[in-house]
mmCIF file of C-alpha atoms in Angstrom:
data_model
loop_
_atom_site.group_PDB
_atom_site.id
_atom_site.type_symbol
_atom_site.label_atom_id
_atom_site.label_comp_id
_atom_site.label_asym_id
_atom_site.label_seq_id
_atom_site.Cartn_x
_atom_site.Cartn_y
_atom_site.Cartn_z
ATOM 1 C CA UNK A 76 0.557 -19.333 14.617
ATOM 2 C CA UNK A 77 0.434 -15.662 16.013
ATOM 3 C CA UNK A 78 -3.289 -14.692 16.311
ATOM 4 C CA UNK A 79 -4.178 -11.894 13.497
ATOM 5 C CA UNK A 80 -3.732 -8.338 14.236
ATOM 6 C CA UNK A 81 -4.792 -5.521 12.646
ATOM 7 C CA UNK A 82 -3.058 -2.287 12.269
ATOM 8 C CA UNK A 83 -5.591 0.467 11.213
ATOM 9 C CA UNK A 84 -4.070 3.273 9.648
ATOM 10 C CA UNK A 85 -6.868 2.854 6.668
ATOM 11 C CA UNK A 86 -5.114 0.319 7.662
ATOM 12 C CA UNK A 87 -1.754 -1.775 7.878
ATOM 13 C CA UNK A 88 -2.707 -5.281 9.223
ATOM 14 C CA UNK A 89 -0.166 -7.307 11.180
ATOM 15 C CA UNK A 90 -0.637 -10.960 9.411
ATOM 16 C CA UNK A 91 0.501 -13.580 11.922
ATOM 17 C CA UNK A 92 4.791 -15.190 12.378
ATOM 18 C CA UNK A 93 5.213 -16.517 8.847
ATOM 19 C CA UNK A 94 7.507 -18.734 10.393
ATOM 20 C CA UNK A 95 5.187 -20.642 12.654
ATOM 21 C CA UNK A 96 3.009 -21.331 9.712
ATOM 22 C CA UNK A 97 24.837 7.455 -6.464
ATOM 23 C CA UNK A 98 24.884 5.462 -9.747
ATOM 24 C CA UNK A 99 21.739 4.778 -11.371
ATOM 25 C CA UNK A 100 21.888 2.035 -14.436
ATOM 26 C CA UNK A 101 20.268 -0.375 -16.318
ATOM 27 C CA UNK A 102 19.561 -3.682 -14.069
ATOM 28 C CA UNK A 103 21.589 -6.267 -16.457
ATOM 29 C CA UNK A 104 24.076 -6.458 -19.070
ATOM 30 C CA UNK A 105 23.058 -6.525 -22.488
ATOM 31 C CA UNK A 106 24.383 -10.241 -23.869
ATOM 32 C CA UNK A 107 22.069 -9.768 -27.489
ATOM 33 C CA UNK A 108 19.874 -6.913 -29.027
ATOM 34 C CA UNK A 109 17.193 -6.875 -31.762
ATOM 35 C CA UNK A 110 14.123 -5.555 -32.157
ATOM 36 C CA UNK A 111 11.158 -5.488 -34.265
ATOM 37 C CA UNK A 112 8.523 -3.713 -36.202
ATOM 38 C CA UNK A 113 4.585 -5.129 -35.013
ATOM 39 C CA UNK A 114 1.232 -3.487 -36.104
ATOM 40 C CA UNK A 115 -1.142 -2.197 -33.299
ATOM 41 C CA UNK A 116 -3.946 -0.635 -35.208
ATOM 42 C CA UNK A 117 -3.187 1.654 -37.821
ATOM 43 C CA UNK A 118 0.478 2.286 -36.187
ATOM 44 C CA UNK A 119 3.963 0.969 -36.680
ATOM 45 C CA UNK A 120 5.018 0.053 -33.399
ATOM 46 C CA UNK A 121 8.823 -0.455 -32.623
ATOM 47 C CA UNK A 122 9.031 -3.360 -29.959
ATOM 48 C CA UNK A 123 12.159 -4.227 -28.061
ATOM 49 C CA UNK A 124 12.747 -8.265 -28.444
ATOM 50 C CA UNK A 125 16.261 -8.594 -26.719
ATOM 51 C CA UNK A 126 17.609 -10.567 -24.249
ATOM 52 C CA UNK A 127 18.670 -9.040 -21.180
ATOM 53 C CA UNK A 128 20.681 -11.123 -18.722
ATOM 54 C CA UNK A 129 19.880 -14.343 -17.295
ATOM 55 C CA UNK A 130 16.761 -15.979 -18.507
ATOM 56 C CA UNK A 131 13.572 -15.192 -16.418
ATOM 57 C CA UNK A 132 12.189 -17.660 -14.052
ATOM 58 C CA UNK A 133 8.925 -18.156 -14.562
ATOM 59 C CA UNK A 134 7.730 -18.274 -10.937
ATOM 60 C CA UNK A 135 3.743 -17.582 -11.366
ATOM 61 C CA UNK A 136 0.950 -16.758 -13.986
ATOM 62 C CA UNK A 137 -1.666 -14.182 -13.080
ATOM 63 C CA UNK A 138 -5.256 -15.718 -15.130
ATOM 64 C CA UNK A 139 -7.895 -13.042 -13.531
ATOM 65 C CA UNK A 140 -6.139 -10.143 -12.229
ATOM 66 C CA UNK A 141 -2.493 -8.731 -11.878
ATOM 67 C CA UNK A 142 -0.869 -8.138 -8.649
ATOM 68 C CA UNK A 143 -0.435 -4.922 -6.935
ATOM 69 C CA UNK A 144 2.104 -5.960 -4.258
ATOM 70 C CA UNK A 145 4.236 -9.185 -3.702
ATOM 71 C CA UNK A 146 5.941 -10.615 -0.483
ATOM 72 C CA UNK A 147 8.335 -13.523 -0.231
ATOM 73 C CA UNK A 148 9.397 -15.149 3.363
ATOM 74 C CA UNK A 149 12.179 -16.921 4.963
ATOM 75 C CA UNK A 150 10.733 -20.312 4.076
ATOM 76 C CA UNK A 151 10.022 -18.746 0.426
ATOM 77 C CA UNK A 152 6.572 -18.722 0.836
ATOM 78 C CA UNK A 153 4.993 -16.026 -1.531
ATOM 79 C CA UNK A 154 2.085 -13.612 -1.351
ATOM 80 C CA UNK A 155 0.138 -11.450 -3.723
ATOM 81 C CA UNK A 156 -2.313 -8.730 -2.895
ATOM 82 C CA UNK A 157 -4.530 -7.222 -5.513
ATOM 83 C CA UNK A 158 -6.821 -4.500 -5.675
ATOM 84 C CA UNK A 159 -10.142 -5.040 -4.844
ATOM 85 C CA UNK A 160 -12.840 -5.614 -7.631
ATOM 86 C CA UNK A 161 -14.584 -8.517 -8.758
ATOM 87 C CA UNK A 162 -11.569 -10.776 -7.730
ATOM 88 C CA UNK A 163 -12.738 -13.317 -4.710
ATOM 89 C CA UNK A 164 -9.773 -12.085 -2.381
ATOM 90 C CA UNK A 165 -7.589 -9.528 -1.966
ATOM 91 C CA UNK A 166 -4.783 -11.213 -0.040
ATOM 92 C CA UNK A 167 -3.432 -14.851 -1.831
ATOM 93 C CA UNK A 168 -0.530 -17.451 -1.297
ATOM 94 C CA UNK A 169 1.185 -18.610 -4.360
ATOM 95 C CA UNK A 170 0.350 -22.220 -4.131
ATOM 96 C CA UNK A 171 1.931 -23.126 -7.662
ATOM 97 C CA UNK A 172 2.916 -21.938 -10.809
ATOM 98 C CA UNK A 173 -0.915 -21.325 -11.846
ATOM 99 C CA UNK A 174 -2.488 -21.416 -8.782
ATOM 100 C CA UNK A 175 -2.986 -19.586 -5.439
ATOM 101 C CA UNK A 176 -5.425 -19.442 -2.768
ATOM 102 C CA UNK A 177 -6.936 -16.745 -0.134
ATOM 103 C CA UNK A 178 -4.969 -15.943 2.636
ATOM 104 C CA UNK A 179 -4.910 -16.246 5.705
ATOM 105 C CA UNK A 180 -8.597 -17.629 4.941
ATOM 106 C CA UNK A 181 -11.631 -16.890 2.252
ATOM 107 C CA UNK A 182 -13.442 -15.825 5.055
ATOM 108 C CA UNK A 183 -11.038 -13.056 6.712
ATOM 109 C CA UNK A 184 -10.931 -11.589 2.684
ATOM 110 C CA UNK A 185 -15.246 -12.238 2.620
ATOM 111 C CA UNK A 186 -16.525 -9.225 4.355
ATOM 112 C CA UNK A 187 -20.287 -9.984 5.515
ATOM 113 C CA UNK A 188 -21.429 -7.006 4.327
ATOM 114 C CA UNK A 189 -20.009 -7.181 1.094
ATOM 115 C CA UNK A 190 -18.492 -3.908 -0.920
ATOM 116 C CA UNK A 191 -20.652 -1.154 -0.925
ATOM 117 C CA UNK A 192 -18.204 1.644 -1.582
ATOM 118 C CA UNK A 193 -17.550 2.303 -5.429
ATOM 119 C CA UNK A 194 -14.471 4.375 -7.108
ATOM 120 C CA UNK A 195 -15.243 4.782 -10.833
ATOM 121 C CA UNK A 196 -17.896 1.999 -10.668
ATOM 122 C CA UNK A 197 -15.629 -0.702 -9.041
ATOM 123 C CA UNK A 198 -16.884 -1.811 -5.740
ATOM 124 C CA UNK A 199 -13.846 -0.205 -3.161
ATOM 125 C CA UNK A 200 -14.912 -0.155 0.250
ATOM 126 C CA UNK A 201 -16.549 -1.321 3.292
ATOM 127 C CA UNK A 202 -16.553 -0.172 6.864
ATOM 128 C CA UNK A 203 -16.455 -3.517 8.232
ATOM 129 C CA UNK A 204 -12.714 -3.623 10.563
ATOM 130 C CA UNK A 205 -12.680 -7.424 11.046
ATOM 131 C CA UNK A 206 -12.321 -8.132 7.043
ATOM 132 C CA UNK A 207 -9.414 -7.654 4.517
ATOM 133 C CA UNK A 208 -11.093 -5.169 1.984
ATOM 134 C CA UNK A 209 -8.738 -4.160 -0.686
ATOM 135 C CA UNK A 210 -5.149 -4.920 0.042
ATOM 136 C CA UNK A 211 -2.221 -2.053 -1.962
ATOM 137 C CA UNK A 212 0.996 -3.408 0.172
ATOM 138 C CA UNK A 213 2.730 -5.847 2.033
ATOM 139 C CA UNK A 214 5.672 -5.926 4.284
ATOM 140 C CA UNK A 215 7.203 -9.114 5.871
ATOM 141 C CA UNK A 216 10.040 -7.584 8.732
ATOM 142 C CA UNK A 217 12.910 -9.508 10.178
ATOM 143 C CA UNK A 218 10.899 -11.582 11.898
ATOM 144 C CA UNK A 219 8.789 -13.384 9.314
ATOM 145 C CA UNK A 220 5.602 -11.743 10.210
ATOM 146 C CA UNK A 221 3.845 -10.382 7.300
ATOM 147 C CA UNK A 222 2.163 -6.614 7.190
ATOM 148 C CA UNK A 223 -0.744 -5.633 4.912
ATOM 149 C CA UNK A 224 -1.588 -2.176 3.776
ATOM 150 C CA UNK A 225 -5.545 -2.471 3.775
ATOM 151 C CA UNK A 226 -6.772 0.762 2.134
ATOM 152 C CA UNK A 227 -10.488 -0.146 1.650
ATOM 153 C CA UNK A 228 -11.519 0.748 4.914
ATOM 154 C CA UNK A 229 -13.479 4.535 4.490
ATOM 155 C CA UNK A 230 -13.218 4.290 8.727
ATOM 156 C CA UNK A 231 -9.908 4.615 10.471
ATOM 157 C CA UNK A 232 -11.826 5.045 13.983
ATOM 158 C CA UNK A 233 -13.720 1.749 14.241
ATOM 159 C CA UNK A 234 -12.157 -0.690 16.752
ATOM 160 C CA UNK A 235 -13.101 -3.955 17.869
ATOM 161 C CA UNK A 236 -11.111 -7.202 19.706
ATOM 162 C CA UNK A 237 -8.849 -8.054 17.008
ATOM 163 C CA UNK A 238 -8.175 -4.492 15.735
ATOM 164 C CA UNK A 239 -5.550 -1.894 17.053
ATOM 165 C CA UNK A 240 -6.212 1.745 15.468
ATOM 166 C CA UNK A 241 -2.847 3.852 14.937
ATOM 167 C CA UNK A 242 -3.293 6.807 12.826
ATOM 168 C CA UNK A 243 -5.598 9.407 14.140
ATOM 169 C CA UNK A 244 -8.059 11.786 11.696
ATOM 170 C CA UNK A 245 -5.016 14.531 11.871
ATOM 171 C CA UNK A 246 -2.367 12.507 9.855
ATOM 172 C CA UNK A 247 -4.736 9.622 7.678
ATOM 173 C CA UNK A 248 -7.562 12.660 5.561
ATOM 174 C CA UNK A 249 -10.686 11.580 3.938
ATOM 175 C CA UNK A 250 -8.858 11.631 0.192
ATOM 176 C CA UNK A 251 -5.567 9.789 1.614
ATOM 177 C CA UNK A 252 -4.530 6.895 -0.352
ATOM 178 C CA UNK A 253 -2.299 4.590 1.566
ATOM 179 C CA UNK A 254 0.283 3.032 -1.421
ATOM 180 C CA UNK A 255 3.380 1.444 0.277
ATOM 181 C CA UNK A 256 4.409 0.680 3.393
ATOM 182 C CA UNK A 257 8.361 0.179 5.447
ATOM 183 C CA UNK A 258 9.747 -0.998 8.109
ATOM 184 C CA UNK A 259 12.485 -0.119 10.327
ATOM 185 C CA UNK A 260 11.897 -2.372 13.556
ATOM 186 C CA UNK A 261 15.814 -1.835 15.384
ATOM 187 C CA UNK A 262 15.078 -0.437 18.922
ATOM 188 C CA UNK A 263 17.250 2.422 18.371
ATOM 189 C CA UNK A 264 15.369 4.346 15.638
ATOM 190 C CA UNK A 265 12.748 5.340 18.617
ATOM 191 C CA UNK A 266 12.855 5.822 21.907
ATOM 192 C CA UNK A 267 10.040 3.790 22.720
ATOM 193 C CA UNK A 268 12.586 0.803 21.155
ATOM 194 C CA UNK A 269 9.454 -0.593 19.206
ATOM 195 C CA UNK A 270 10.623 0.529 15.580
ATOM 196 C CA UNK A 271 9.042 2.523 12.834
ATOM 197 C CA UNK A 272 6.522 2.140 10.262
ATOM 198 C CA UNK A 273 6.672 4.463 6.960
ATOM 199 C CA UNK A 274 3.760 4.360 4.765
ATOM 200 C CA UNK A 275 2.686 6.508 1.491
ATOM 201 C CA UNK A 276 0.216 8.610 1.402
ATOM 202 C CA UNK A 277 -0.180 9.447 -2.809
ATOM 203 C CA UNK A 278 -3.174 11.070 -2.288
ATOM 204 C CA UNK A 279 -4.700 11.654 -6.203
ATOM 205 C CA UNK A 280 -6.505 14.719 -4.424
ATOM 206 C CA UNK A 281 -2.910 16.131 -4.015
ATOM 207 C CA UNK A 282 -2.150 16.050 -0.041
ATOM 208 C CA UNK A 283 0.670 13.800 -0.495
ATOM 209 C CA UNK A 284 3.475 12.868 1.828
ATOM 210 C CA UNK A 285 4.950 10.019 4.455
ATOM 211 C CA UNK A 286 3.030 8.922 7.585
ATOM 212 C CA UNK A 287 5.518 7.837 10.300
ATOM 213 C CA UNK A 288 4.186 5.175 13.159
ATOM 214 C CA UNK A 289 5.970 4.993 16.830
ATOM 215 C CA UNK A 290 4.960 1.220 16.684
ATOM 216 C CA UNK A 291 5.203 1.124 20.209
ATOM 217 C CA UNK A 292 3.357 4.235 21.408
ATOM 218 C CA UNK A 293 0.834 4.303 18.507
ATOM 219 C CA UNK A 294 1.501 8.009 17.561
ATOM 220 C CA UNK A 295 1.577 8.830 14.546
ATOM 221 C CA UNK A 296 2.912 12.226 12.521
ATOM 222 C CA UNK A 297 3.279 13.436 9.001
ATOM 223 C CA UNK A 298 5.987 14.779 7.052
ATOM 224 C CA UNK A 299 6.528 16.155 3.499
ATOM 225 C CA UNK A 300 3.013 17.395 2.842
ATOM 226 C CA UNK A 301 2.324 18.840 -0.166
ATOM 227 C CA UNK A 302 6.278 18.859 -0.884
ATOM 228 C CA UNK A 303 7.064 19.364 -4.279
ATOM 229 C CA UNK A 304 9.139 16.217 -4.690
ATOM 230 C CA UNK A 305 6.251 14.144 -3.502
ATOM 231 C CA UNK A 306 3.805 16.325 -5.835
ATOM 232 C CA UNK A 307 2.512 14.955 -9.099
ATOM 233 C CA UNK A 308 3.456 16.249 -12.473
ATOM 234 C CA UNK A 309 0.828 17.652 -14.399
ATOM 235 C CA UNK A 310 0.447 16.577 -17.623
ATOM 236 C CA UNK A 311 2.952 13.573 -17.711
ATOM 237 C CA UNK A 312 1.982 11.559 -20.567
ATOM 238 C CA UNK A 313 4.652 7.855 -20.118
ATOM 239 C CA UNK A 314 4.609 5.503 -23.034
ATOM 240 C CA UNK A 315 4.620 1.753 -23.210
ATOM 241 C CA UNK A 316 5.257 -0.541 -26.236
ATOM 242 C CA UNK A 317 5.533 3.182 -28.091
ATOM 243 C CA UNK A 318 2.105 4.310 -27.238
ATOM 244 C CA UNK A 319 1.599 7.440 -25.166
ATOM 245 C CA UNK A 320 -0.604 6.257 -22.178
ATOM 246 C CA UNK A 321 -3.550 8.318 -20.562
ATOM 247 C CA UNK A 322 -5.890 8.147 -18.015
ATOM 248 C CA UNK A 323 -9.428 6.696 -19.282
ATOM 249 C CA UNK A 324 -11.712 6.675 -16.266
ATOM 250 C CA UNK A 325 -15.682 5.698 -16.842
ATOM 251 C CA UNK A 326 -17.923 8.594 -18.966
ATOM 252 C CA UNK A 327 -14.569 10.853 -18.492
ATOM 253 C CA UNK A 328 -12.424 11.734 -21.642
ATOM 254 C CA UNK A 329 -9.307 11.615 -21.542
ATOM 255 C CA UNK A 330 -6.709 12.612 -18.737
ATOM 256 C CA UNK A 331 -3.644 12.650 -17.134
ATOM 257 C CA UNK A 332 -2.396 10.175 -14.306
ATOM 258 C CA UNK A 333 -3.337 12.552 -11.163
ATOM 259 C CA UNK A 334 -0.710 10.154 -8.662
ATOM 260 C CA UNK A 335 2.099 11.861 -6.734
ATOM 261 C CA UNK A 336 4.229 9.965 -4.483
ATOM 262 C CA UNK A 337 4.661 6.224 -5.246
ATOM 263 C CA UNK A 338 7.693 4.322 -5.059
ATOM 264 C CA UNK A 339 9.627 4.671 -1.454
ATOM 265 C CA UNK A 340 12.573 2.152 -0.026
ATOM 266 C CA UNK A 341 14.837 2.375 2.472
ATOM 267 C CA UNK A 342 18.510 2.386 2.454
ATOM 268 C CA UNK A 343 20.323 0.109 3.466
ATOM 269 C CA UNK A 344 21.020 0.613 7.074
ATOM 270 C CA UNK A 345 18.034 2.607 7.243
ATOM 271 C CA UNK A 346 19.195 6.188 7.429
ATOM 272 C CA UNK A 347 17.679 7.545 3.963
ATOM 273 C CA UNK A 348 14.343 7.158 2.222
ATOM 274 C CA UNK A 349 14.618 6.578 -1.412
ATOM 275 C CA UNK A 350 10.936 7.896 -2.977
ATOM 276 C CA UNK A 351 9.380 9.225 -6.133
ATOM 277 C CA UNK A 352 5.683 10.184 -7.629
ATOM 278 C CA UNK A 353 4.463 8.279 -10.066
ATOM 279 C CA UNK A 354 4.112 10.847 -12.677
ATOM 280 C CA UNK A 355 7.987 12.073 -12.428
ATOM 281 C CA UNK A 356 10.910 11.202 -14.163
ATOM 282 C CA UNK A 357 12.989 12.532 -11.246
ATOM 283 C CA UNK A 358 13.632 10.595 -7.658
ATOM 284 C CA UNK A 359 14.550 12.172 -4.380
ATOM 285 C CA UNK A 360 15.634 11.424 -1.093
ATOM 286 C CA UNK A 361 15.587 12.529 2.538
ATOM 287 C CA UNK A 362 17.524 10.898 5.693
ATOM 288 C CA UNK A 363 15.220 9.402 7.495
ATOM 289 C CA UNK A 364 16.091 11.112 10.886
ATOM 290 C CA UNK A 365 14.087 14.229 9.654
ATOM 291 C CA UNK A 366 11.212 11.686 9.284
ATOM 292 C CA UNK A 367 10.924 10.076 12.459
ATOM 293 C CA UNK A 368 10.845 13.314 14.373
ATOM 294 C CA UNK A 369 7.674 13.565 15.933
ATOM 295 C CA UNK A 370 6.360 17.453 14.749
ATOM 296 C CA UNK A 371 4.648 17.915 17.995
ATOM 297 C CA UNK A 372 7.825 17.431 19.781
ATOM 298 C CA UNK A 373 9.960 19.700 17.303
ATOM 299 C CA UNK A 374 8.266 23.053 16.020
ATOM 300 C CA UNK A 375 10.891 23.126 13.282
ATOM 301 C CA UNK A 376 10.963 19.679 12.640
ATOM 302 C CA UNK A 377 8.397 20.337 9.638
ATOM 303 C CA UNK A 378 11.113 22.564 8.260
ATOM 304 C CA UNK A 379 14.094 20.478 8.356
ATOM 305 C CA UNK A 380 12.225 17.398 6.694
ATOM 306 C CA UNK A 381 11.228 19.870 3.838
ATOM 307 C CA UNK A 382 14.844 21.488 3.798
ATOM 308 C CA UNK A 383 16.700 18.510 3.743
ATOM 309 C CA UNK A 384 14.775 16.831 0.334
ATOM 310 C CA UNK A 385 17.889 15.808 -1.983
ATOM 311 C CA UNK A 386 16.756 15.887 -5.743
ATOM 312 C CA UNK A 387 18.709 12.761 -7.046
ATOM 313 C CA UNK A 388 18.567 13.921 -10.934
ATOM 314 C CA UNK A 389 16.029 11.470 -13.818
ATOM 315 C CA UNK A 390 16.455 8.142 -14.082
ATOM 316 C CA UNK A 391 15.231 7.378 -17.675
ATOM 317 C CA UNK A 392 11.554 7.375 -16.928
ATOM 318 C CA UNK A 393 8.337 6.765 -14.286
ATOM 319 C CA UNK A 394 9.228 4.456 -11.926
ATOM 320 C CA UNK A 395 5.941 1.877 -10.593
ATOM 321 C CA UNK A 396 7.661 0.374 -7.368
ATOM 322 C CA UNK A 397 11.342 -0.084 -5.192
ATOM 323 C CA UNK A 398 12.859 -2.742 -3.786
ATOM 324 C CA UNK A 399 16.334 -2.973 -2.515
ATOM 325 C CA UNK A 400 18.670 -5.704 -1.472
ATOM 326 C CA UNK A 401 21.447 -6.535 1.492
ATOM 327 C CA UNK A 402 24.057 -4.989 -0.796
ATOM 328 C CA UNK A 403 22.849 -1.674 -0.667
ATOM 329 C CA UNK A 404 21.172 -1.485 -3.964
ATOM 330 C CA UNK A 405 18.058 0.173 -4.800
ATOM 331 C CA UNK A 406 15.822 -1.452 -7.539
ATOM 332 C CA UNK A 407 13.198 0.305 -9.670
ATOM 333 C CA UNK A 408 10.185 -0.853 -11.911
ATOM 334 C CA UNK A 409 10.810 0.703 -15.047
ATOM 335 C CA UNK A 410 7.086 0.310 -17.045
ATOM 336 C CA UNK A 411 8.154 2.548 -19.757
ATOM 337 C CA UNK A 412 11.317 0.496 -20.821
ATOM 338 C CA UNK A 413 10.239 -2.835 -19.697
ATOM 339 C CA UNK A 414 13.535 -2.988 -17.353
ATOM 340 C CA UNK A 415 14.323 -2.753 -13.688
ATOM 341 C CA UNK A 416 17.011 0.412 -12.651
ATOM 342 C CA UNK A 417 19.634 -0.380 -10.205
ATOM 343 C CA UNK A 418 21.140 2.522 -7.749
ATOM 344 C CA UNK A 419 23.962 1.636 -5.964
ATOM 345 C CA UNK A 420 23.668 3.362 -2.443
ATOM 346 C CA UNK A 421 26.875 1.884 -1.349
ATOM 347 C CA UNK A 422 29.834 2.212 -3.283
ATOM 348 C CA UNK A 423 33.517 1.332 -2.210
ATOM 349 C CA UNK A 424 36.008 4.339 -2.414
ATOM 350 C CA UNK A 425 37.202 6.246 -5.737
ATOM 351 C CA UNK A 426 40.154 4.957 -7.078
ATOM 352 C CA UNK A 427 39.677 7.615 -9.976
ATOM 353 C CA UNK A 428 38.447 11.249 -8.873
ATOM 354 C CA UNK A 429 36.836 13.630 -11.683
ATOM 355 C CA UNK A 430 38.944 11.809 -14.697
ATOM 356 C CA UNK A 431 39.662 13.639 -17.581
ATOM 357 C CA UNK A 432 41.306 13.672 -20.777
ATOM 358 C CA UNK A 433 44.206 15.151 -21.996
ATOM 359 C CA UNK A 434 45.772 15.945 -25.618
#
């Protein structure tokens, strides 16, 4: 087993070798269709109650609190990170279908100090670099080795034995919000041969955009900030099970979702990022080669990321969360409809080029 490193951007942590230890649609065919009427208070709520597709597995049941990220590896071992609260760990193994355990310990996800930070009265944060404090993301690269997007930690300076910081004041603020986190590790996407790390920054405060890391150097740039495609939509009210769904935050009234850019995946053979803010109805995309240019090495390279933004139309609704597959296809989390969206990045050539009718 690798020893543990940790990769502080607010931070990404490097979790050990797991192994030593253009056509967006509906995801499945419909085979039957019926729905419902249901009361929910004093409403008449239509509820979809078809089948779609093959059966689902029922891999895992969540008793205390529901994921935030999920991570499967070569040997199909499976990991869940949650947000941090009153929930003993952040970081867990599936052990079963009803029960997990901490990972890689209870003590690495027990910070000595305990939380001490609070965001609208949960306890958040904790300066303490040695501890997992609230895990958003998790990445396991070609290699089995599993990532982890820590963004509990209000420090991104604080460095001891087992912690490597990456992402200096300039590119990580004080309101970032670190939501997702890629990979690209082929030695050609850098020059320093060490691959690329793409995170989300989805800032509620509004300084969205991507933070790029030369994981071989350590530098570290931005791109897309403030970009209206990774900007959130004011006054986007989604609605699940029929209800129109707000933001309800402690002694506030009521609100609007304030996130911008969410969802982000890779094509692929890596050349375009797939993204979208939460709050949107419309995805976008940008090759990725405007990304990993380093702005202090390009003056216009600020330019040419912001020029080069592809608006890729709606897609039916706000998407939570992409995923993608070896066949080229793009998968996304469709809360409002209950469904998962497929986009087919790679598609064999036309037989059939702008059909038509004709009398």
């Amino acid at each position: 087993m690798k020893p543990l490193n940790f990769l502080t951007v607010s931070s990404v942590v490097r979790v050990a070798n797991l192994a030593a230890a253009q056509n967006a649609s509906s995801s499945l065919p419909i085979n039957n269709f019926n729905s419902t009427f249901s009361i929910t208070g004093s409403r008449n709520i239509r509820i979809d109650t078809g089948n779609y597709g093959p059966e689902v597995e029922e891999f895992h049941y969540y008793y205390d609190q529901w994921p935030i990220g999920l991570a499967v590896s070569k040997q199909g071992r499976t990991f869940a990170c949650y947000t941090r609260g009153t929930y003993a760990h952040t970081l867990g193994e599936i052990v079963n279908k009803t029960a997990e355990r901490a990972y890689p310990s209870q003590e690495l996800n027990t910070p000595p100090g305990g939380l001490y930070t609070t965001t609208n009265g949960i306890q958040f944060g904790n300066n303490d670099s040695t501890h997992l404090i609230s895990v958003q993301a998790l990445f396991i690269t070609p290699d089995d080795t599993l990532w982890v997007l820590d963004t509990g930690r209000p420090s991104i300076t604080e460095s001891q034995s087992t912690t490597m910081p990456y992402a200096a004041p300039g590119v990580h603020y004080p309101d970032s919000y670190m939501n997702d986190l890629h990979f690209d590790m082929r030695p050609n996407v850098t020059e320093s041969g060490g691959g690329i790390a793409y995170i989300v920054d989805s800032s509620n405060e509004g300084r969205t955009g991507f933070i790029m890391i030369d994981l071989a150097t350590g530098e570290s740039w931005r791109h897309l900030n403030q970009h209206p495609s990774t900007l959130r939509t004011y006054g986007d009210v989604p609605s699940y099970q029929g209800m129109p769904f707000y933001l309800r935050e402690k002694e506030n009234s009521l609100g609007f979702q304030q996130e911008g850019l969410d969802g982000a995946e890779l094509s692929l053979y890596g050349d375009v990022m797939y993204y979208s803010p939460l709050t949107s109805n419309y995805w976008y995309s940008v090759e990725t080669k405007y990304l990993r240019t380093n702005p202090k090495n390009d003056t216009l390279a600020v330019k040419r990321a912001f020029d080069n933004v592809k608006n890729l139309g709606q897609r039916g609704g706000n998407a939570n969360g992409f995923a993608s597959d070896s066949l080229g296809n793009v998968y996304m989390l469709m809360p409002s409809s209950n469904a998962i969206y497929i986009y087919k990045s790679v598609l064999p050539p036309p037989d059939l080029r702008l059909p038509s009718t004709y009398p």
